[in-house]
Short mmCIF file of C-alpha atoms in Angstrom, two decimals:
data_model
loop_
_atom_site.label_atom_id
_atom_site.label_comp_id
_atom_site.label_asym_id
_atom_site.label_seq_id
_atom_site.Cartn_x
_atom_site.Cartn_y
_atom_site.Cartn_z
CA UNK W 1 0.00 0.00 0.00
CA UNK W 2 1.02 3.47 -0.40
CA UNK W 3 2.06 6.36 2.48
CA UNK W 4 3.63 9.58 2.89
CA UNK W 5 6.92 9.54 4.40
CA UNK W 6 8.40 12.59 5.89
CA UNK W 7 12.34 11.33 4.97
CA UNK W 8 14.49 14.64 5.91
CA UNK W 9 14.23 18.16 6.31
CA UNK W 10 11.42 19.79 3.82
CA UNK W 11 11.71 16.22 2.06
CA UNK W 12 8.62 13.98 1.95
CA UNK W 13 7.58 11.68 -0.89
CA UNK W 14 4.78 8.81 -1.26
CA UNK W 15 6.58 5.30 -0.80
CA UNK W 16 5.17 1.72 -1.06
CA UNK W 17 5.02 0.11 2.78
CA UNK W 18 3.59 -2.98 3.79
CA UNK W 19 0.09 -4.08 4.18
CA UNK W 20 -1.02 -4.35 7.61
CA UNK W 21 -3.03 -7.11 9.33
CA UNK W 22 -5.28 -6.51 11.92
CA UNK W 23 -4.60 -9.34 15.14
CA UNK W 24 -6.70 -10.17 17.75
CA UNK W 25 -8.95 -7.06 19.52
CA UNK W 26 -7.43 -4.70 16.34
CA UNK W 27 -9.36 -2.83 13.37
CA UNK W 28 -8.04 -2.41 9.83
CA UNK W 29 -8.99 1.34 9.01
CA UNK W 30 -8.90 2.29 5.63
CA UNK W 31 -7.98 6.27 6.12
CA UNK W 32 -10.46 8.46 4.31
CA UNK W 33 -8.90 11.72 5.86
CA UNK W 34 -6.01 13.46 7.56
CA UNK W 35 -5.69 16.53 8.74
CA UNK W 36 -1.92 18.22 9.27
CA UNK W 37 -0.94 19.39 12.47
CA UNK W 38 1.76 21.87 13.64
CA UNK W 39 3.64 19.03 15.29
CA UNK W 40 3.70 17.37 11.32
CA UNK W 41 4.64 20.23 9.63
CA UNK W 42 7.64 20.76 12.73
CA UNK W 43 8.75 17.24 11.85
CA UNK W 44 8.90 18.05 8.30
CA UNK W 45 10.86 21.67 9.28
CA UNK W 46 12.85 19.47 11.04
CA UNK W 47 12.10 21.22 14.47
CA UNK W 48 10.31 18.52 16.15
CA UNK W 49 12.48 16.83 18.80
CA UNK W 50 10.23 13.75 19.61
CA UNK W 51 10.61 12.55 15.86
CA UNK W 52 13.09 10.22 14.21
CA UNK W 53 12.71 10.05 10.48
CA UNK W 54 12.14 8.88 8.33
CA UNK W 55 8.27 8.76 9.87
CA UNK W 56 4.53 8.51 8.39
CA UNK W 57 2.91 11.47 9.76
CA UNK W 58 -1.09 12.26 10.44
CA UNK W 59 -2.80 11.71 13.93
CA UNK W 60 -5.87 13.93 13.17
CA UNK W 61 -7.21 10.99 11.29
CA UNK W 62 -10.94 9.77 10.15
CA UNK W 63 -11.52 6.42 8.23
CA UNK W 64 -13.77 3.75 7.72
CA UNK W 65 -13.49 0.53 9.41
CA UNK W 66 -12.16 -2.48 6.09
CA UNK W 67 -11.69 -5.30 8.41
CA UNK W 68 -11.45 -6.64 11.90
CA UNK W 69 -9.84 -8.96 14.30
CA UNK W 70 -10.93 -11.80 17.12
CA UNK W 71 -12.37 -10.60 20.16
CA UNK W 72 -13.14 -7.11 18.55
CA UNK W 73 -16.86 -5.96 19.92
CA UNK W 74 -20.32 -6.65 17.07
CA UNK W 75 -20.69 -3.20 16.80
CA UNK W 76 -17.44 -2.22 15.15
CA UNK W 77 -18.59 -3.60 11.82
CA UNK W 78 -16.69 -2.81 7.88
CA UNK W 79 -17.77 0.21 6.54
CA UNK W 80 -18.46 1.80 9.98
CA UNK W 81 -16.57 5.14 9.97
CA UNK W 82 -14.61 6.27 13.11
CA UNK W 83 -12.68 9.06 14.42
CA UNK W 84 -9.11 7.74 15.96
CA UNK W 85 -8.00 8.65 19.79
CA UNK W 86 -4.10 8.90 18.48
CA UNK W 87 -2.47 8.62 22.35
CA UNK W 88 -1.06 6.00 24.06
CA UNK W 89 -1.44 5.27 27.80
CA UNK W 90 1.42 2.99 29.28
CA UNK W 91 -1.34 2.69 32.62
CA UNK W 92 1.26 2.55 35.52
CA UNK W 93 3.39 6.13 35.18
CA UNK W 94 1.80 8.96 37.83
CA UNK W 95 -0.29 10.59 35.34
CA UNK W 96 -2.25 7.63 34.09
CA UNK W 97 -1.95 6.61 37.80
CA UNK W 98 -4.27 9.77 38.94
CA UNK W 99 -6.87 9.12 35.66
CA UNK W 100 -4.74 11.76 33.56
CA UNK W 101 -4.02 9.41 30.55
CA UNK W 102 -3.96 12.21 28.02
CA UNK W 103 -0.29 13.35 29.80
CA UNK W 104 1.45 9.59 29.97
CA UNK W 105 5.03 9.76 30.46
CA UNK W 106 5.10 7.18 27.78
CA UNK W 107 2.82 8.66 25.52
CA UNK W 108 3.33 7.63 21.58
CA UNK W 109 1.39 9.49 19.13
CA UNK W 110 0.68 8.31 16.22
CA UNK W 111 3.06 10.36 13.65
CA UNK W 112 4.89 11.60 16.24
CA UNK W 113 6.66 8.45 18.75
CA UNK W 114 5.14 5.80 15.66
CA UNK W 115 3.62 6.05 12.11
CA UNK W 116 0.96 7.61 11.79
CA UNK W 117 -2.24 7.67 9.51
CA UNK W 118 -0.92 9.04 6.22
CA UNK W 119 -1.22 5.74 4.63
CA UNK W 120 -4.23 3.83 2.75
CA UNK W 121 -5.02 1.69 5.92
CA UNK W 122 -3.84 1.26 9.10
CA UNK W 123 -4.21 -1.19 12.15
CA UNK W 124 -5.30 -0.04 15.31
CA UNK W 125 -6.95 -1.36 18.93
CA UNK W 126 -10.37 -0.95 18.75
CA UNK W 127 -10.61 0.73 21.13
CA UNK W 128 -9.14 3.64 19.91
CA UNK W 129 -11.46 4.35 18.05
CA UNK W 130 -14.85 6.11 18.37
CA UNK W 131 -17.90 5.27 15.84
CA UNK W 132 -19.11 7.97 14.21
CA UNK W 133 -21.73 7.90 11.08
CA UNK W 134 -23.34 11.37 11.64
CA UNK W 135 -20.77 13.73 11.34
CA UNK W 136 -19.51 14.13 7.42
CA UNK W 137 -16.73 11.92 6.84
CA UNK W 138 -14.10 15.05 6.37
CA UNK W 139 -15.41 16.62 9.38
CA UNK W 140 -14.20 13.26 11.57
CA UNK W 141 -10.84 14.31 11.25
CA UNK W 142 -11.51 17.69 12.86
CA UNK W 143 -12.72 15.91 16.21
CA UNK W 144 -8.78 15.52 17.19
CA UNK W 145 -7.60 18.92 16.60
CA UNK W 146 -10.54 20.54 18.23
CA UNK W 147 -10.47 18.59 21.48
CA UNK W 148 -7.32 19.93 22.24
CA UNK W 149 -8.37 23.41 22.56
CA UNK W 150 -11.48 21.66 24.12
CA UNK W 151 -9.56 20.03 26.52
CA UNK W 152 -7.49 23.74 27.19
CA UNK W 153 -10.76 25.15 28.03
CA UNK W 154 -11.96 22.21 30.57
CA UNK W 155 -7.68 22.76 32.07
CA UNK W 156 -9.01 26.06 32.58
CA UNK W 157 -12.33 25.43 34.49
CA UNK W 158 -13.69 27.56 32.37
CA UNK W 159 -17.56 28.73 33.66
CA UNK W 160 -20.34 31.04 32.03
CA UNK W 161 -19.32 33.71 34.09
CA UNK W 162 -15.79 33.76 32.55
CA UNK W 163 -14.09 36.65 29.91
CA UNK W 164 -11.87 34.08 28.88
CA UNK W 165 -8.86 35.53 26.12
CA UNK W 166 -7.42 33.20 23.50
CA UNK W 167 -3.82 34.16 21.91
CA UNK W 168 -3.87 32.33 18.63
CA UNK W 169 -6.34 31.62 15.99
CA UNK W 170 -5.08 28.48 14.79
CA UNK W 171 -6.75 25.31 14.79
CA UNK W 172 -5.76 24.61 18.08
CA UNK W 173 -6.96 27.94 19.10
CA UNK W 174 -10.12 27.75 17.29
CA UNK W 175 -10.55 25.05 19.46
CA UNK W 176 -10.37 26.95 22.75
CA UNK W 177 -12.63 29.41 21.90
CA UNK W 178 -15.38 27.12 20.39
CA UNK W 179 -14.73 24.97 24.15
CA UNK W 180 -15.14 28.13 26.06
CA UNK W 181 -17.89 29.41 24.04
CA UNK W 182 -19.63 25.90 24.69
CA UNK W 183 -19.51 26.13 28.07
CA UNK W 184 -20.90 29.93 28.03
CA UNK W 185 -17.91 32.03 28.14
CA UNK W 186 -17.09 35.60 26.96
CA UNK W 187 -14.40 35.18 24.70
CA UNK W 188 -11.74 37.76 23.17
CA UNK W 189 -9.75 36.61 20.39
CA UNK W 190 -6.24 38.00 19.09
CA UNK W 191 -4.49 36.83 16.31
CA UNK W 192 -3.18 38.81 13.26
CA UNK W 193 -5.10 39.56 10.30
CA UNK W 194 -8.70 39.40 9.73
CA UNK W 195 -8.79 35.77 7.56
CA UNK W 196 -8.41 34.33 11.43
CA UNK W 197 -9.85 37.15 13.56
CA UNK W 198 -13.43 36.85 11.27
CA UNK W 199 -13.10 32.84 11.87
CA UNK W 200 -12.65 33.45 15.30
CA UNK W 201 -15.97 35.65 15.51
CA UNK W 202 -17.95 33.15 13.38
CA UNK W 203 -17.42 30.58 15.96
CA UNK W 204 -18.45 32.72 18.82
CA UNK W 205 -16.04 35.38 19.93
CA UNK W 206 -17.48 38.09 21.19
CA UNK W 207 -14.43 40.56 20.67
CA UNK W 208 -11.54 40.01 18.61
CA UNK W 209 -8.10 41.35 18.14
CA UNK W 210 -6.06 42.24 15.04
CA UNK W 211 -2.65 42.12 17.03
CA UNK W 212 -1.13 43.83 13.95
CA UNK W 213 -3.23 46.49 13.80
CA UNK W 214 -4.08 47.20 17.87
CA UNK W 215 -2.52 47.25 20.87
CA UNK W 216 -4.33 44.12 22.43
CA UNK W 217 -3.05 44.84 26.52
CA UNK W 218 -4.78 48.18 25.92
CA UNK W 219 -7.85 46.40 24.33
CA UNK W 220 -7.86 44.04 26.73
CA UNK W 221 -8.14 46.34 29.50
CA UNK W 222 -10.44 48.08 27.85
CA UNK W 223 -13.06 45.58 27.67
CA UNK W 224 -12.32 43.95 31.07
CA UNK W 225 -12.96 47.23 32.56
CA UNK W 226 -8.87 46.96 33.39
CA UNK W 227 -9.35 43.56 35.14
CA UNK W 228 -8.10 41.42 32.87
CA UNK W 229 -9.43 38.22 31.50
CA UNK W 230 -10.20 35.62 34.21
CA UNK W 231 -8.54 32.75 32.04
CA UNK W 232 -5.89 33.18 29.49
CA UNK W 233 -5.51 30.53 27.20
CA UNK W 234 -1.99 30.73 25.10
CA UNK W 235 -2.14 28.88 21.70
CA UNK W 236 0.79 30.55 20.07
CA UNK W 237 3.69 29.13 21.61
CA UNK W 238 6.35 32.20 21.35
CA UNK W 239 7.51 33.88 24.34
CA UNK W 240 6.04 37.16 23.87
CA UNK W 241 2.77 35.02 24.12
CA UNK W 242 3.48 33.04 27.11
CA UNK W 243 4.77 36.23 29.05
CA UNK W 244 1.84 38.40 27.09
CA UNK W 245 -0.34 35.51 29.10
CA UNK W 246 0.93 36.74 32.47
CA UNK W 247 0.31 40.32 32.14
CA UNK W 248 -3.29 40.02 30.77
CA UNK W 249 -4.89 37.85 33.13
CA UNK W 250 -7.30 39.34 35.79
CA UNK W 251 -5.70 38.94 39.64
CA UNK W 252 -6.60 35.73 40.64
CA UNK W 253 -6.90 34.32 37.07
CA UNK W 254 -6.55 31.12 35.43
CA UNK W 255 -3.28 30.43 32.30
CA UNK W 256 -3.92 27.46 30.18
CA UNK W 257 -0.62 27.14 27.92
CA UNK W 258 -1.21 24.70 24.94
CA UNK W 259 1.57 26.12 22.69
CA UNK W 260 4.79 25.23 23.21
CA UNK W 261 7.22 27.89 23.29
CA UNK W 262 10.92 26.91 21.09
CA UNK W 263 13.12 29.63 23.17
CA UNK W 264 13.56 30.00 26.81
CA UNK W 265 10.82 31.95 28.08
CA UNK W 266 12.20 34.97 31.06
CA UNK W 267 9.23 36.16 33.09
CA UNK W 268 8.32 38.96 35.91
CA UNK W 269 7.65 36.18 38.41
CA UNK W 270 6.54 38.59 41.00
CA UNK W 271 3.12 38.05 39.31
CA UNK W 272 3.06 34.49 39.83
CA UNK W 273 2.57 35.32 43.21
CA UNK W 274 1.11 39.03 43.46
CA UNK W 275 -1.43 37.59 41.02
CA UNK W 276 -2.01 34.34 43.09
CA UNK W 277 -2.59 32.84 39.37
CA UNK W 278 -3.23 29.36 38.82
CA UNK W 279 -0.49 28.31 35.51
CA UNK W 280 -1.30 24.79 33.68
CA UNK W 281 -0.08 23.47 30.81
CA UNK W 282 -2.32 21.13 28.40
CA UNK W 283 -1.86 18.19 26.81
CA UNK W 284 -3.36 16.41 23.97
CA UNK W 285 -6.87 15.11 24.96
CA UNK W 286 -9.19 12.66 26.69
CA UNK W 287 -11.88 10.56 25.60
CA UNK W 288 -14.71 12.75 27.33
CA UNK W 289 -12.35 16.06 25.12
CA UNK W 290 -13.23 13.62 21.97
CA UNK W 291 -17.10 13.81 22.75
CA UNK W 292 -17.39 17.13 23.99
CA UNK W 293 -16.25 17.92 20.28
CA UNK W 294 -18.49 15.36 18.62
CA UNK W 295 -21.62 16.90 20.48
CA UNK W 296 -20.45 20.44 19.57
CA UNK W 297 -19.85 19.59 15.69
CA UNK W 298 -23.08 17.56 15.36
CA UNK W 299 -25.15 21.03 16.51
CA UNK W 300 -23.12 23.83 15.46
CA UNK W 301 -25.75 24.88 12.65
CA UNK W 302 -23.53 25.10 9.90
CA UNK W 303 -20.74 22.55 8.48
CA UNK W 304 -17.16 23.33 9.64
CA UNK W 305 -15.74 23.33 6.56
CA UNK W 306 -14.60 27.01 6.65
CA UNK W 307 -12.17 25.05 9.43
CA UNK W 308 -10.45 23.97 6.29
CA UNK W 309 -8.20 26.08 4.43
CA UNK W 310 -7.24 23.35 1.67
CA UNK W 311 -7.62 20.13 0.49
CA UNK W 312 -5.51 18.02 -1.14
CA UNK W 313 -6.16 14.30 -3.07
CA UNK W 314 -4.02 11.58 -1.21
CA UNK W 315 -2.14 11.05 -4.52
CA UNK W 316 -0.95 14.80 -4.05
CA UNK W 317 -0.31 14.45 -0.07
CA UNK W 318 3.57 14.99 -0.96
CA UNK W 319 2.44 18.84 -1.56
CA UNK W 320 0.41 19.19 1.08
CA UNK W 321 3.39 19.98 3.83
CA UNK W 322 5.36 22.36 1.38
CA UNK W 323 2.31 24.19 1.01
CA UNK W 324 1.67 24.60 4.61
CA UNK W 325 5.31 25.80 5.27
CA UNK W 326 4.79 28.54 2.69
CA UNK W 327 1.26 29.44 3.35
CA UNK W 328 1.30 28.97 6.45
CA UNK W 329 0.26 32.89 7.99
CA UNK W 330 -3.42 32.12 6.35
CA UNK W 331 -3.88 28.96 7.11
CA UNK W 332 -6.08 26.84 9.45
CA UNK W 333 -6.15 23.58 8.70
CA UNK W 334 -4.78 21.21 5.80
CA UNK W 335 -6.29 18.41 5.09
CA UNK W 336 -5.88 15.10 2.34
CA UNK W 337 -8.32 12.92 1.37
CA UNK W 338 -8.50 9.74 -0.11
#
C-alpha cells in the first residue's frame, strides 16, 4: 500500500510500505482523511524533537473501518466510519496513575513516537477508536484537533461567568474558543489579520483582536474594565505570548498554555505570586475532550468546513506539507483525502 513519508528536512515523498493485518482485539482502518498538524509540519521543518525520520505522519485521522480482528466488539462492523483517539497510555506512570491518561510519560502518538495515519489503511486497537456515522466523513478528522483546545478550556475550568482571552487563531486555538464558548464564556480573540480574527468571531467570539493592527493589553483592559481576563488561554507558543499571558490575566486568574514555546521563556515572576494565578499546561486530549467535540460539531448549525483552508487528493499528499510551510500565515487547517 502506499504512504507519505516525511524522509528529511522539507523532504517527503509517497513510498510503497507494507500491508497491515489486523490481530486479535485490532481494526483495519482504511484512512479516508487526515488533517496536518503543527507538530507534522515541525517534523517536516525538522524542528520537532520527539521525531526520528524517516516517519509517516497524520494523527488527526478519520476512516472507515475495512476489516477486523478476534475478540473485537459486534458493533465495530466494515464500513463503519470512526474518528481515531491517536495517544497511548502505558497505565502505571503517575499521570495515568491519577486518571490523567492524556499526559502519559510514555505517551506515543501516532506520527509523532510511531507512524501515523498518512497511509491507505492502518491497524489499530479498537478501542481507539470512536464510531461515528453522523458527522460528514471530512469533518471526523476535525474531532482531534478541536479537542485539544477543548480540553485547554476544561484545564481552565472555564464557567459562564468567565471573559476568557485566546492568543492564537489556529486550529488549536479555534478550538479553545469554540470549548469556552460551549460552556458559556465571553471570549476575546487575538491573532493577526482578519482571515483568522473573522473565523474566530464566526465561531463565537465576542471581541476580537487584530494584534497587527491594535494594541491588544490596551484592548484588553479596555473591555475587562482593566481587570483582565479571568482565564488566558496561550495557543501561540512564542515567548512574547506566554509572558503576554501573564500580564493580561485578571488577579486571581486562570493560564492554560497549549503552545509550546521553542526559546527560553524569562518572566516577571513577582506576578506568579502578586497575582495568586493558577499556571497549567495542556496536553493532547481525553476521551470525554473527543465527545465534547463530537456533540459540539453535530449542533453547530452550519458545516465546519470554513475550518479547512485546503484540500488536497491523497495522490498529491507529498504537496500538502510544502504548502503549509509557505502558506502557512493564512492557514487553518490542511487536510488530504482519499
Amino acid at each position: 500500500m502506499k504512504a507519505l513519508m516525511i524522509e528529511g528536512v522539507d523532504v517527503c515523498a509517497i513510498h510503497e510500505v507494507a500491508e497491515p493485518t489486523p490481530g486479535p482485539g485490532e481494526v483495519l482502518l482504511a484512512i479516508r482523511h487526515v488533517a496536518l498538524c503543527g507538530s507534522d509540519l515541525s517534523t517536516f521543518k525538522g524542528l520537532n524533537p520527539l521525531v526520528s525520520l524517516p516517519r509517516i505522519p497524520g494523527h488527526e485521522i478519520g476512516g472507515e473501518i475495512a476489516a477486523v480482528g478476534e475478540g473485537v466488539p459486534a458493533d465495530y462492523t466494515v464500513g463503519r466510519r470512526a474518528i481515531v483517539i491517536p495517544y497511548t497510555a502505558c497505565g502505571t506512570c503517575p499521570s495515568c496513575r491519577k486518571g490523567r491518561v492524556n499526559a502519559c510519560r510514555s505517551n506515543r502518538t501516532l506520527g509523532v513516537q510511531q507512524n501515523g495515519g498518512l497511509a491507505e489503511r492502518i491497524v489499530l486497537p479498537y478501542g481507539k477508536l470512536i464510531l461515528n456515522d453522523t458527522l460528514a466523513p471530512r469533518h471526523l478528522a476535525l474531532v482531534e484537533p478541536l479537542s485539544v483546545g477543548f480540553h485547554a478550556a476544561a484545564r481552565g475550568r472555564v464557567e459562564a461567568a468567565d471573559t476568557v482571552l485566546v492568543l492564537g487563531c489556529g486550529m488549536i486555538g479555534m478550538g479553545a474558543i469554540a470549548g469556552s464558548v460551549h460552556r458559556g464564556a465571553t471570549v476575546i480573540a487575538v491573532d493577526i489579520g482578519e482571515a483568522k480574527t473573522g473565523l474566530a468571531r464566526r465561531y463565537g467570539a465576542a471581541h476580537v483582536i487584530d494584534a497587527g493592527k491594535e494594541d491588544v493589553a490596551a484592548r484588553v483592559m479596555e473591555l475587562t474594565n482593566g481587570d483582565g481576563a479571568d482565564v488566558v488561554i496561550e495557543a501561540v507558543g512564542l515567548p512574547a505570548t506566554f509572558t503576554q499571558a501573564i500580564d493580561l490575566v485578571s488577579f486571581a486568574g486562570r493560564v492554560v498554555y497549549i503552545g509550546y514555546a521553542k526559546e527560553p521563556v524569562s518572566y516577571k515572576t513577582q506576578f506568579f505570586n502578586l497575582k495568586e494565578l493558577d499556571i497549567m499546561g495542556s496536553r493532547n486530549a481525553t476521551s470525554e475532550d473527543f465527545q465534547a467535540v463530537i456533540r459540539y460539531l453535530e449542533t453547530l448549525g452550519h458545516a465546519p468546513d470554513d475550518l479547512i483552508s485546503k484540500v488536497f487528493p491523497f495522490e498529491e499528499a507529498d504537496k500538502a506539507l510544502p504548502y503549509w510551510a509557505k502558506e502557512r500565515d493564512t492557514t487553518v487547517k490542511v487536510m488530504i483525502e482519499r
